[in-house]
Structure formats: structure tokens, C-alpha cells
Amino acid sequence: MGAWGYGPLENDTAADLVLDLQEATSEQR
């Protein structure tokens, strides 16, 4: 909910996407 809310297309760098995915998965746990 938090990661994709920022719009991954704006920050389409691999590092930012990975960090957002990691934060999303950590929040779901």
C-alpha cells in the first residue's frame, strides 16, 4: 500500500524499486 502509492514510474531506478518492494513486503509481514 505504501510502496506503490509513490508511483514507481517516477523513480524507475532499480535501487528505488527494490527498496520499495522490500518495504512493502516487510509491512505485509
CSV table of C-alpha atoms in Angstrom, one decimal:
chain,number,residue,atom,x,y,z
A,1,MET,CA,0.0,0.0,0.0
A,2,GLY,CA,2.8,2.4,0.8
A,3,ALA,CA,5.4,1.5,-1.9
A,4,TRP,CA,3.2,1.8,-5.0
A,5,GLY,CA,1.5,4.9,-3.6
A,6,TYR,CA,4.5,7.0,-4.5
A,7,GLY,CA,4.3,5.9,-8.2
A,8,PRO,CA,7.2,3.7,-9.2
A,9,LEU,CA,7.3,5.2,-12.7
A,10,GLU,CA,8.6,8.5,-11.2
A,11,ASN,CA,11.5,6.7,-9.6
A,12,ASP,CA,12.2,3.9,-12.0
A,13,THR,CA,15.7,3.2,-10.8
A,14,ALA,CA,16.3,-0.4,-9.8
A,15,ALA,CA,17.5,0.5,-6.3
A,16,ASP,CA,14.4,2.5,-5.5
A,17,LEU,CA,12.1,-0.2,-6.8
A,18,VAL,CA,13.9,-2.8,-4.8
A,19,LEU,CA,13.8,-0.7,-1.6
A,20,ASP,CA,10.1,0.0,-2.2
A,21,LEU,CA,9.4,-3.8,-2.7
A,22,GLN,CA,11.4,-4.7,0.5
A,23,GLU,CA,9.4,-2.1,2.5
A,24,ALA,CA,6.1,-3.4,1.1
A,25,THR,CA,6.9,-7.0,1.9
A,26,SER,CA,8.1,-6.0,5.4
A,27,GLU,CA,4.9,-4.1,6.1
A,28,GLN,CA,2.8,-7.1,5.0
A,29,ARG,CA,4.6,-9.5,7.4
